[in-house]
């Protein structure tokens, strides 16, 4: 069974640029990714205080998902999958945790920091916020494997394992960030662009 | 006691990343868990670490924590009673 | 059911109860747990926190697989090599590229065992510390080294989803074969014991200071463990003429969408994962003969998982037990390790006891089995692996 699927919404947030469905979104530039993401949160008047507890990786994924999912509040949670990937896993937070267990004389590891040393917590935070209960996985690879991800996500949709897939790449390394997230579905609506390798390679250069 | 309560509120705000409210807005007597501040099990663990790190007071288990962390007042009382 | 079969032709496992699959199995039969004080890892908690540690230093692990210079091998990688080698040999693979072959390996700690000892002296600008110690840090490093060593280049991937990681690797591998993208795939995972995870879990206050008692009313928490396990999955074509150890008949993954580390009271994510796995397998709940539960021994997981099992299985709950009472919680590796234990259960007709059990969880209607059963007719086994982040995976293994 071979069906075509469509990118219904996407966004890219990458070192100084923010694009949502082809349009550039203005935002307050900052050297600190944390400050940048918090300023977007405040400006968008998102009412979700748990946002402040997240590490930078989760904050980035959360904000991207908020934008991508605007207008899609009726999609069924149990039929929505989340498939993400990155290169550095949770390295920034790993260092924070490592620092807190180094000194036996000042030994106060933080439980909440440790929680964020798993990349799939990013999925968890998005899932909790939007009540997405479909299948979910997190890959770690040097670069986004466009062919594989397209094949995998099309397979999930074509085999009716989900009606929507929230997918993409969320990478944070110190203050560098690169995130592209898209909502892929079976209907040609919203951004209405074919979900395939060629499109992804163009959109997410 | 007043100073301790305010100091505690400031530490709770920063430890638990409660950036959406001011320290002074945390009600001294209201339950910390449940509806109020929306704190969860991880926050409870962070409060255990906070008590030890900033006030030198140890809690043995999350169970003991239930009484100590009922409110800012109960935390302050516990610190005063147990600080060496 | 007409879906192409996904057949298991090789298995390899290393854990605190054995350095190969057969040794693991024998210790499961003799009810011998591998949990105890920590000797190899240098940690302040070595006596206070029991763990399922493999009592070999990295140098000794290297020697087992003929690697003399372990400079670029983290402990996770060494464990992975031992298990992968066993699986590949068992599957009689002589020419890895005879068929379209992939590798999907999972881990959470990567090369952390080396990085965490490199870090402090390096910060103090110790001239004797070498940057080569962190070349192995990334999660993908052990996967790449395995792929390079065994000559796999068709498809290579690393999954990192906490405790469900290697179950998800098996799930993905099975899918790739069923959908004819690959003929053969080596799937599994590895995680070594590290100060990073020991201290991290300790600060979450979910570790037991004694040997864990999964599914017991008075359970106190989990013991960490370490290990690696790989399975060779093959299509009908690639497995022709080989001994078949079973098939991956069902698989599913769902998100609990409740909390970063705690599972929901009704275990919705677990219910979805188990139900969908049955659907994929084309089986009814009554077709399952044994459940190898995730059963970490934490107050939260065991209650949620038990509740979810009662929801899915109703009044016909099969025998179930947690083998984490033997091995500890091996994090990313547990899905694959327990997959192999499940396949042994099918092939040998054995059901493993849930060690150190005393009292049924009051809120549940059932309890795990506590004695070893032999000569059982076991056709279908369900295995659960539930990770932080609400990542819930269930796999079903069946007689081929």
XYZ file of C-alpha atoms in Angstrom, chain A residues 2 8-10 15 61 66 70 83 88 92 103 107 109-110 128 136-137 146 156 188 194 198 201 203 205:
26
model
C 1.645 3.209 -1.054
C 0.711 19.954 7.229
C 2.832 22.272 9.327
C 6.539 22.755 10.003
C 20.911 29.802 15.180
C 11.279 20.961 21.285
C 3.661 24.736 20.143
C -1.281 25.688 16.312
C 9.634 10.372 16.018
C 24.330 15.142 20.773
C 24.584 19.855 27.646
C 32.983 17.040 44.385
C 27.754 16.706 46.638
C 23.056 16.126 42.548
C 19.761 17.516 41.330
C 2.344 15.275 28.210
C 7.408 7.304 19.884
C 11.135 6.904 19.513
C 16.344 11.901 5.546
C 3.779 4.315 10.113
C -3.326 17.516 1.823
C 4.501 16.331 -0.084
C 13.359 16.006 -1.733
C 16.178 18.364 2.049
C 13.022 22.893 3.611
C 18.807 23.122 4.671
